[in-house]
């Protein structure tokens, strides 16, 4: 589903963030990306949805070869990937419903399809009763559930999360994790960069540790430790 | 900023419209004058009938000549006396000793060739004199060119100012909606989808800016036309009637406004859509 072969990334300012990464992630996997701050986790993730392009190396996502795809095909790639961030990235002037519907409107979906799908995902994240709320009327955990709902509303084959629990207390973090596990159980690949030791050590999944832009460890049921 | 960019379009279009009206009117004068730009060839009074025939043939054989008309002096005098209306009788005695020459009225194929044709004819035998509206014509051509050049420079300068200001206005909207655009891109919106609202905004700014100039110029020209046609118009300087002019001008101004608006918006959106 996601393959990288000898991928390097140097930013224009000369910082070398990723230094020769090769991985293979299969459909339906749940993968943690761990590593110290500045190790290159976010850079690694951004290259998957083509926010950043590698300086060297090949990346395949689904049937897309990111090196040879046309600029105009990027929207199609993004539609097959859901993204979730630490800061939720909700639009403050839109209700919960509108924030999620927004992701379908850009695909020019019909009104009734949108309504049905949005209500379906709100059911999954258990926020049906808050559809008309504005983001600032929700708790952090609820906002993150809205952003997860938005990430999955177009049925992507992979959901990528960059520190989704970074702003949340431990209890709320677990709510989010159970939700992600639920989504993973439906067959969606989950890729999650995190600093949360407890979660990684308790909810055991594949762990890829990145150190200085290189993979230092890749365990099928690993723990949080990333020092080599 | 919105106000500034709309007024920039307004000012630009006022100038465009005013120059357009001026140029259309000058072209109209030129058209009217063109019919008048004929060369009158006064034949030497000594010329025999056969000399006149030869001269007529010579003139017709010039390549730059479109038409030649012969007016015998008797006919010329008739026309002159008839033209005197009530006072015609005072001139009747001229018939006893006709002071006029026989005349060839020559029309050049192109107005610009008039001068050259006149000179060539002037050198022929049995030609007493040639006359044509030389000066008016040269001045008119010079004036038209001058107005065109000045107008073009002014309009281009204002055009770029307007485009620049619109681009800036839209840039502000884009910055205000940066987060929204970022999210749109993340969830897979195409560039066309993202561009659409800004395209509309630019179009609106441009079209909005064209409204005031259209109203002002329509009203102004109507007033001007009424004033000059109420007074006795100059002999060959008639102005274009408002109906024929205003529709063209309005249409042009709306289109230019729209183009400028869309152009400005595309300019500022382009930078933001690069990934
Ligand atoms: N846009 C950028 N331009 C230049 N350098 C960058 C850019 N983004 C990241 N970097 C640099 O690349 C390196 C890796 O950054 P990255 O954000 O991938 O780390 P990270 O593992 O996600 O860290 P954290 O855990 O703190 O989020 C860092 O040294 C960072 O300064
Ligand atoms: Mg990061």
Coordinates of C-alpha atoms and ligand atoms in Angstrom, one line a residue:
Chain A
X1 CA 0.0 0.0 0.0
X2 CA 2.8 2.4 0.9
X3 CA 6.3 1.7 -0.3
X4 CA 9.5 3.8 -0.1
X5 CA 12.8 2.9 -1.7
X6 CA 15.9 4.8 -0.5
X7 CA 14.1 8.1 0.0
X8 CA 16.1 11.2 0.9
X9 CA 14.8 14.6 1.7
X10 CA 16.9 17.8 2.0
X11 CA 15.0 21.0 2.6
X12 CA 16.0 24.1 0.6
X13 CA 17.7 25.5 3.7
X14 CA 20.1 22.6 3.7
X15 CA 18.6 20.6 6.5
X16 CA 18.8 16.9 5.7
X17 CA 15.6 15.5 7.3
X18 CA 15.3 12.1 5.8
X19 CA 18.4 10.1 4.9
X20 CA 17.7 6.9 2.9
X21 CA 14.5 5.4 4.2
X22 CA 13.0 2.2 2.6
X23 CA 9.7 0.7 4.0
X24 CA 6.8 -1.4 3.0
X25 CA 3.4 -0.9 4.7
X26 CA 0.6 -3.2 3.7
X27 CA -3.1 -2.5 3.4
X28 CA -4.8 -2.7 6.8
X29 CA -1.7 -2.3 8.9
X30 CA -1.5 -0.1 12.0
X31 CA 1.9 1.5 12.3
X32 CA 3.4 3.9 14.9
X33 CA 6.2 6.2 13.8
X34 CA 8.3 7.1 16.8
X35 CA 11.5 9.1 17.3
X36 CA 13.0 12.2 19.0
X37 CA 11.8 15.6 18.1
X38 CA 13.4 16.6 14.8
X39 CA 14.1 13.0 13.8
X40 CA 12.1 13.5 10.6
X41 CA 8.7 11.9 11.4
X42 CA 6.6 14.8 10.0
X43 CA 8.8 15.0 6.9
X44 CA 8.3 11.3 6.3
X45 CA 4.6 11.7 6.6
X46 CA 4.4 14.8 4.5
X47 CA 6.1 13.0 1.6
X48 CA 3.3 10.3 1.6
X49 CA 0.5 12.8 0.8
X50 CA 3.0 14.8 -1.3
X51 CA 3.1 18.0 0.7
X52 CA 6.8 17.6 0.3
X53 CA 8.7 15.8 -2.4
X54 CA 11.7 13.7 -1.8
X55 CA 15.0 14.9 -3.1
X56 CA 15.8 11.4 -4.2
X57 CA 14.1 7.9 -4.1
X58 CA 10.8 6.4 -5.1
X59 CA 7.5 6.5 -3.2
X60 CA 4.4 4.4 -4.2
X61 CA 1.1 5.0 -2.5
X62 CA -1.6 2.7 -3.7
X63 CA -1.2 2.7 -7.5
X64 CA 0.4 6.2 -7.5
X65 CA 4.0 6.6 -8.2
X66 CA 4.6 10.0 -6.5
X67 CA 7.7 10.8 -8.5
X68 CA 6.0 10.5 -11.9
X69 CA 2.5 11.6 -11.2
X70 CA 1.3 14.8 -12.7
X71 CA 0.7 17.9 -10.6
X72 CA -3.0 17.7 -11.6
X73 CA -3.3 14.2 -10.1
X74 CA -2.3 15.3 -6.6
X75 CA -5.9 16.0 -5.6
X76 CA -6.8 12.4 -6.6
X77 CA -4.0 11.0 -4.4
X78 CA -5.1 13.2 -1.5
X79 CA -8.7 11.8 -1.8
X80 CA -7.4 8.4 -1.0
X81 CA -5.6 9.6 2.1
X82 CA -7.1 11.0 5.3
X83 CA -5.0 13.3 7.4
X84 CA -5.3 14.1 11.1
X85 CA -3.1 16.7 12.9
X86 CA -2.3 17.7 16.5
X87 CA -4.0 21.0 16.0
X88 CA -7.2 19.6 14.4
X89 CA -7.3 22.1 11.6
X90 CA -11.0 22.8 11.8
X91 CA -12.5 25.9 10.4
X92 CA -13.8 28.0 13.3
X93 CA -16.7 29.6 11.5
X94 CA -18.2 26.3 10.4
X95 CA -20.3 23.9 12.4
X96 CA -19.2 20.3 13.0
X97 CA -21.4 19.1 10.2
X98 CA -20.1 21.8 7.8
X99 CA -16.5 21.1 8.6
X100 CA -17.0 17.4 7.6
X101 CA -19.2 18.2 4.7
X102 CA -16.6 20.6 3.4
X103 CA -14.3 17.7 2.6
X104 CA -17.0 16.2 0.4
X105 CA -18.0 19.4 -1.2
X106 CA -14.5 19.8 -2.7
X107 CA -15.2 16.5 -4.5
X108 CA -18.4 18.0 -5.8
X109 CA -20.5 15.3 -4.2
X110 CA -24.3 15.7 -4.2
X111 CA -26.2 17.2 -1.2
X112 CA -28.0 14.1 -0.1
X113 CA -24.9 11.9 -0.4
X114 CA -23.0 14.4 1.7
X115 CA -25.7 14.4 4.3
X116 CA -25.9 10.7 4.6
X117 CA -22.1 10.2 4.7
X118 CA -21.5 13.0 7.3
X119 CA -24.2 11.5 9.6
X120 CA -22.6 8.1 9.1
X121 CA -19.1 9.3 10.2
X122 CA -20.6 11.4 13.0
X123 CA -22.1 8.2 14.3
X124 CA -18.8 6.4 14.2
X125 CA -17.1 9.2 16.2
X126 CA -20.2 9.4 18.4
X127 CA -20.9 13.1 17.8
X128 CA -24.2 12.9 16.1
X129 CA -25.8 15.1 18.8
X130 CA -23.2 17.9 18.3
X131 CA -23.5 18.2 14.6
X132 CA -24.6 21.9 14.9
X133 CA -21.9 22.9 17.3
X134 CA -19.1 25.2 16.4
X135 CA -15.5 23.9 17.1
X136 CA -15.0 26.3 20.0
X137 CA -18.0 24.8 21.8
X138 CA -16.3 21.4 21.8
X139 CA -13.6 19.9 24.0
X140 CA -10.2 19.1 22.5
X141 CA -11.1 15.4 22.3
X142 CA -14.3 16.1 20.5
X143 CA -12.6 18.4 18.1
X144 CA -10.1 15.7 17.3
X145 CA -13.0 13.3 16.7
X146 CA -14.5 15.8 14.2
X147 CA -11.2 16.0 12.4
X148 CA -11.0 12.2 12.3
X149 CA -14.6 12.1 11.0
X150 CA -13.5 14.5 8.2
X151 CA -10.5 12.3 7.5
X152 CA -12.5 9.2 6.9
X153 CA -15.7 10.7 5.3
X154 CA -14.4 10.0 1.8
X155 CA -13.5 6.4 2.6
X156 CA -9.7 6.7 2.2
X157 CA -7.6 3.6 2.2
X158 CA -5.2 5.1 4.6
X159 CA -5.4 7.6 7.5
X160 CA -2.2 9.4 8.4
X161 CA -2.1 11.0 11.9
X162 CA 0.7 13.4 13.0
X163 CA 0.6 13.4 16.8
X164 CA -3.2 13.1 17.0
X165 CA -3.1 13.0 20.8
X166 CA -0.4 15.6 21.2
X167 CA -2.8 18.2 22.7
X168 CA -5.0 15.8 24.7
X169 CA -5.1 14.5 28.2
X170 CA -4.4 10.8 28.7
X171 CA -8.0 9.7 29.1
X172 CA -9.1 11.6 26.0
X173 CA -6.1 10.3 24.1
X174 CA -7.3 6.7 24.8
X175 CA -10.7 7.6 23.4
X176 CA -9.0 8.7 20.2
X177 CA -6.9 5.6 20.1
X178 CA -9.9 3.3 20.4
X179 CA -11.6 5.2 17.6
X180 CA -8.5 4.8 15.4
X181 CA -8.3 1.1 16.2
X182 CA -12.0 0.8 15.3
X183 CA -11.3 2.5 11.9
X184 CA -8.3 0.2 11.4
X185 CA -10.6 -2.8 12.1
X186 CA -12.7 -1.8 9.1
X187 CA -9.6 -2.3 6.9
X188 CA -8.2 1.2 6.8
X189 CA -4.5 1.5 7.1
X190 CA -3.4 3.7 9.9
X191 CA -0.1 5.5 10.1
X192 CA 0.5 7.5 13.3
X193 CA 3.5 9.6 14.4
X194 CA 3.5 9.9 18.2
X195 CA 5.5 10.8 21.3
X196 CA 3.0 8.9 23.5
X197 CA 5.0 6.2 25.2
X198 CA 2.0 4.7 27.2
X199 CA -0.1 4.3 24.1
X200 CA 2.7 2.7 22.0
X201 CA 3.6 0.3 24.9
X202 CA 0.0 -0.6 25.7
X203 CA -1.7 -0.8 22.4
X204 CA 0.9 -3.0 20.7
X205 CA 1.3 -2.5 16.9
X206 CA 4.1 -2.3 14.4
X207 CA 6.6 0.4 15.4
X208 CA 8.9 2.1 13.1
X209 CA 11.6 4.2 14.9
X210 CA 13.2 7.0 13.1
X211 CA 16.5 8.5 14.2
X212 CA 18.2 11.3 12.4
X213 CA 16.3 10.6 9.2
X214 CA 17.0 6.9 9.2
X215 CA 15.0 3.8 10.3
X216 CA 16.7 2.6 13.5
X217 CA 14.1 -0.1 14.3
X218 CA 11.1 -1.7 12.7
X219 CA 9.3 -4.2 15.1
X220 CA 6.0 -6.0 14.3
X221 CA 4.8 -5.6 17.9
X222 CA 7.3 -3.1 19.3
X223 CA 7.5 -0.8 22.2
X224 CA 8.2 2.9 22.3
X225 CA 12.0 2.8 22.8
X226 CA 13.7 4.5 19.8
X227 CA 17.2 5.0 21.0
X228 CA 19.5 2.7 19.1
Chain B
X1 CA -8.3 47.9 -0.4
X2 CA -11.5 46.7 -2.1
X3 CA -12.5 50.4 -2.5
X4 CA -9.1 51.2 -3.9
X5 CA -9.1 48.5 -6.5
X6 CA -12.7 49.2 -7.6
X7 CA -11.9 52.9 -8.0
X8 CA -8.7 52.1 -9.9
X9 CA -10.8 50.1 -12.4
X10 CA -13.3 53.0 -12.4
X11 CA -10.6 55.6 -13.2
X12 CA -9.0 53.4 -15.8
X13 CA -12.3 52.7 -17.5
X14 CA -13.3 56.4 -17.5
X15 CA -10.2 57.1 -19.4
X16 CA -10.6 54.2 -21.7
X17 CA -14.2 55.2 -22.4
X18 CA -13.4 58.8 -23.0
X19 CA -10.6 58.0 -25.4
X20 CA -12.8 55.4 -27.1
X21 CA -15.5 58.1 -27.7
X22 CA -12.9 60.5 -28.9
X23 CA -11.3 58.1 -31.3
X24 CA -14.6 56.8 -32.6
X25 CA -15.6 60.4 -33.3
X26 CA -12.3 61.2 -35.0
X27 CA -12.7 58.2 -37.2
X28 CA -16.2 59.3 -38.0
X29 CA -14.8 62.8 -39.0
X30 CA -12.3 61.1 -41.1
X31 CA -15.0 59.0 -42.8
X32 CA -17.0 62.1 -43.5
X33 CA -14.0 64.0 -44.7
X34 CA -12.9 61.2 -47.0
X35 CA -15.9 61.8 -49.2
X36 CA -14.7 65.4 -49.4
X37 CA -11.2 64.6 -50.1
X38 CA -11.4 64.9 -53.8
X39 CA -9.0 66.8 -56.0
X40 CA -10.4 69.5 -58.2
X41 CA -8.4 69.9 -61.3
X42 CA -8.9 73.3 -63.0
X43 CA -8.3 72.9 -66.7
X44 CA -6.4 75.7 -68.5
X45 CA -9.0 77.9 -70.2
X46 CA -6.9 77.8 -73.4
X47 CA -7.4 74.0 -73.7
X48 CA -9.1 72.6 -76.8
X49 CA -11.6 69.8 -76.5
X50 CA -9.0 67.3 -77.7
X51 CA -6.6 68.5 -75.0
X52 CA -9.2 68.0 -72.4
X53 CA -9.9 64.5 -73.6
X54 CA -6.2 63.7 -73.4
X55 CA -5.9 65.2 -69.9
X56 CA -8.9 63.1 -68.8
X57 CA -7.3 60.0 -70.2
X58 CA -4.0 60.8 -68.5
X59 CA -5.7 61.3 -65.2
X60 CA -7.7 58.1 -65.4
X61 CA -4.6 56.1 -66.3
X62 CA -2.9 56.9 -62.9
X63 CA -3.0 53.8 -60.8
X64 CA -3.9 55.6 -57.6
X65 CA -7.0 57.1 -59.1
X66 CA -10.3 55.7 -58.3
X67 CA -12.8 57.9 -60.1
X68 CA -12.7 60.9 -62.4
X69 CA -15.7 63.1 -63.0
X70 CA -15.8 65.9 -65.6
X71 CA -17.7 69.0 -64.8
X72 CA -17.9 71.5 -67.8
X73 CA -17.8 75.1 -66.7
X74 CA -21.4 75.7 -67.7
X75 CA -22.6 73.0 -65.4
X76 CA -20.3 74.3 -62.7
X77 CA -21.9 77.7 -63.0
X78 CA -25.4 76.3 -63.0
X79 CA -24.6 74.5 -59.7
X80 CA -23.1 77.7 -58.3
X81 CA -26.0 79.9 -59.2
X82 CA -28.6 77.3 -58.0
X83 CA -26.7 77.2 -54.7
X84 CA -27.3 80.9 -54.2
X85 CA -31.0 80.3 -53.6
X86 CA -32.8 83.7 -53.3
X87 CA -29.9 85.7 -54.4
X88 CA -29.5 83.6 -57.6
X89 CA -30.8 86.3 -59.8
X90 CA -27.9 88.7 -59.0
X91 CA -25.5 86.2 -60.4
X92 CA -27.5 85.5 -63.6
X93 CA -25.3 87.9 -65.6
X94 CA -22.3 85.8 -65.0
X95 CA -23.7 83.5 -67.7
X96 CA -22.6 86.1 -70.3
X97 CA -19.0 85.7 -69.4
X98 CA -18.5 82.5 -67.5
X99 CA -15.5 83.0 -65.1
X100 CA -15.1 79.4 -64.2
X101 CA -12.8 76.7 -65.5
X102 CA -13.8 73.2 -66.7
X103 CA -13.0 70.9 -63.8
X104 CA -12.0 67.3 -63.3
X105 CA -13.1 65.9 -59.9
X106 CA -10.6 63.2 -59.0
X107 CA -10.9 60.7 -56.2
X108 CA -7.8 58.8 -55.1
X109 CA -8.1 55.1 -54.2
X110 CA -6.8 55.8 -50.7
X111 CA -7.2 59.1 -48.9
X112 CA -3.5 59.1 -48.0
X113 CA -2.6 59.1 -51.7
X114 CA -4.5 62.3 -52.4
X115 CA -1.5 64.5 -52.1
X116 CA 0.7 62.5 -54.4
X117 CA -2.0 62.2 -57.0
X118 CA -2.6 65.9 -56.9
X119 CA 1.1 66.6 -57.4
X120 CA 1.3 64.3 -60.4
X121 CA -1.8 65.9 -62.0
X122 CA -0.4 69.3 -61.4
X123 CA 2.6 68.5 -63.6
X124 CA 0.4 67.6 -66.6
X125 CA -0.1 69.8 -69.5
X126 CA -3.2 72.0 -69.7
X127 CA -3.6 72.0 -65.9
X128 CA -4.2 75.4 -64.5
X129 CA -4.3 74.5 -60.9
X130 CA -5.2 71.7 -58.4
X131 CA -7.0 72.0 -55.1
X132 CA -7.8 69.6 -52.3
X133 CA -8.4 69.8 -48.5
X134 CA -4.7 69.2 -47.9
X135 CA -4.2 70.9 -44.6
X136 CA -7.3 69.8 -42.8
X137 CA -6.5 66.3 -43.8
X138 CA -2.9 66.3 -42.7
X139 CA -3.8 67.8 -39.4
X140 CA -6.6 65.3 -38.9
X141 CA -4.2 62.4 -39.5
X142 CA -1.7 63.8 -37.1
X143 CA -4.3 64.4 -34.4
X144 CA -5.7 60.9 -34.7
X145 CA -2.3 59.4 -34.4
X146 CA -1.5 61.6 -31.4
X147 CA -4.7 60.8 -29.6
X148 CA -4.2 57.1 -30.3
X149 CA -0.7 57.0 -28.9
X150 CA -1.4 59.1 -25.8
X151 CA -4.6 57.2 -25.2
X152 CA -2.8 53.8 -25.5
X153 CA 0.0 54.7 -23.1
X154 CA -2.3 56.2 -20.6
X155 CA -4.7 53.2 -20.8
X156 CA -1.9 50.7 -20.5
X157 CA -0.5 52.4 -17.4
X158 CA -3.9 52.5 -15.8
X159 CA -4.7 49.0 -16.8
X160 CA -1.6 47.6 -15.0
X161 CA -2.3 49.7 -11.9
X162 CA -5.9 48.3 -11.8
X163 CA -4.7 44.7 -12.3
X164 CA -2.1 45.2 -9.6
X165 CA -4.6 46.6 -7.1
X166 CA -7.1 43.9 -7.8
X167 CA -4.4 41.3 -7.4
X168 CA -3.6 42.8 -4.0
X169 CA -7.2 42.9 -2.9
X170 CA -7.6 39.3 -3.7
X171 CA -4.3 38.4 -2.0
X172 CA -5.8 39.8 1.2
X173 CA -8.9 37.6 0.9
X174 CA -6.6 34.6 0.2
X175 CA -4.5 35.3 3.2
X176 CA -7.7 35.6 5.3
X177 CA -8.8 32.2 3.9
X178 CA -5.4 30.6 3.9
X179 CA -6.3 28.0 6.5
X180 CA -9.4 27.1 4.5
X181 CA -7.4 26.7 1.3
X182 CA -4.8 24.6 3.1
X183 CA -7.5 22.2 4.3
X184 CA -9.2 22.2 0.9
X185 CA -5.9 21.0 -0.6
X186 CA -5.4 18.4 2.1
X187 CA -8.8 16.8 1.4
X188 CA -8.1 16.8 -2.3
X189 CA -9.7 19.9 -3.8
X190 CA -8.6 20.6 -7.4
X191 CA -6.9 23.9 -8.1
X192 CA -9.9 24.8 -10.3
X193 CA -12.2 24.3 -7.4
X194 CA -10.1 26.5 -5.1
X195 CA -9.7 29.2 -7.7
X196 CA -13.4 29.5 -8.5
X197 CA -14.5 31.9 -5.7
X198 CA -11.5 34.2 -6.3
X199 CA -12.2 34.2 -10.0
X200 CA -15.7 35.3 -9.2
X201 CA -14.4 38.0 -6.8
X202 CA -12.1 39.4 -9.4
X203 CA -14.9 39.4 -12.0
X204 CA -17.2 41.2 -9.6
X205 CA -14.6 43.8 -8.7
X206 CA -13.9 44.5 -12.4
X207 CA -17.6 44.7 -13.4
X208 CA -18.4 46.8 -10.3
X209 CA -15.7 49.2 -11.4
X210 CA -17.2 49.5 -14.8
X211 CA -20.6 50.7 -13.7
X212 CA -19.8 54.2 -12.7
X213 CA -17.8 55.0 -15.9
X214 CA -20.7 53.7 -18.0
X215 CA -23.2 55.9 -16.2
X216 CA -21.0 58.9 -16.3
X217 CA -19.9 58.6 -19.9
X218 CA -23.5 57.8 -21.1
X219 CA -24.9 60.8 -19.3
X220 CA -22.0 63.1 -20.2
X221 CA -22.0 62.2 -23.8
X222 CA -25.7 62.6 -24.1
X223 CA -25.5 66.1 -22.6
X224 CA -22.6 67.0 -24.8
X225 CA -24.3 65.8 -27.9
X226 CA -27.5 67.6 -27.1
X227 CA -25.5 70.8 -26.5
X228 CA -23.6 70.7 -29.8
X229 CA -26.6 69.6 -31.9
X230 CA -28.7 72.3 -30.4
X231 CA -26.1 74.9 -31.5
X232 CA -25.2 75.0 -35.2
X233 CA -22.7 72.2 -35.8
X234 CA -19.5 72.9 -37.6
X235 CA -19.7 72.3 -41.2
X236 CA -18.2 68.9 -41.5
X237 CA -17.6 68.1 -37.9
X238 CA -20.8 66.2 -37.0
X239 CA -20.6 64.0 -33.9
X240 CA -21.7 60.4 -33.7
X241 CA -25.2 60.1 -32.3
X242 CA -25.2 58.7 -28.7
X243 CA -27.3 55.6 -29.5
X244 CA -24.7 54.1 -31.8
X245 CA -21.8 55.0 -29.6
X246 CA -23.0 54.2 -26.1
X247 CA -23.8 50.5 -26.5
X248 CA -20.4 49.8 -27.9
X249 CA -18.7 51.8 -25.2
X250 CA -20.7 50.2 -22.4
X251 CA -20.1 46.7 -23.8
X252 CA -16.4 47.4 -24.1
X253 CA -16.1 48.8 -20.6
X254 CA -17.8 45.9 -19.0
X255 CA -15.6 43.5 -20.9
X256 CA -12.4 45.3 -20.1
X257 CA -13.5 45.5 -16.4
X258 CA -14.2 41.8 -16.3
X259 CA -10.9 40.9 -18.0
X260 CA -8.9 43.1 -15.7
X261 CA -10.7 41.7 -12.6
X262 CA -10.2 38.1 -13.7
X263 CA -6.6 38.7 -14.7
X264 CA -5.8 40.3 -11.3
X265 CA -7.4 37.4 -9.4
X266 CA -5.6 34.7 -11.4
X267 CA -2.4 36.5 -10.9
X268 CA -2.6 36.4 -7.1
X269 CA -4.1 32.9 -6.9
X270 CA -1.4 31.4 -9.0
X271 CA 1.3 32.0 -6.4
X272 CA -0.8 30.4 -3.7
X273 CA -1.6 27.3 -5.5
X274 CA 1.9 26.1 -6.0
X275 CA 2.4 23.1 -3.8
Ligands
LIG1 N1 9.8 23.2 6.0 C1 11.0 23.0 6.5 N2 12.1 23.7 6.0 C2 13.3 23.4 6.5 N3 13.6 22.5 7.4 C3 12.6 21.8 7.9 C4 11.2 22.0 7.5 N4 10.4 21.1 8.1 C5 11.2 20.4 9.0 N5 12.5 20.8 8.9 C6 13.7 20.3 9.5 O1 13.7 18.9 9.3 C7 14.1 18.2 10.4 C8 13.0 17.1 10.7 O2 11.8 17.8 11.0 P1 10.4 17.0 11.3 O3 9.4 18.0 11.4 O4 10.3 16.0 10.2 O5 10.7 16.3 12.6 P2 9.7 15.5 13.6 O6 10.3 14.2 13.8 O7 8.3 15.6 13.1 O8 9.8 16.3 14.9 P3 8.7 16.5 16.1 O9 8.6 15.3 16.8 O10 9.2 17.7 16.9 O11 7.4 16.9 15.3 C9 14.2 19.2 11.5 O12 15.6 19.4 11.7 C10 13.5 20.4 11.0 O13 14.1 21.5 11.5
LIG2 MG1 6.5 16.4 13.7

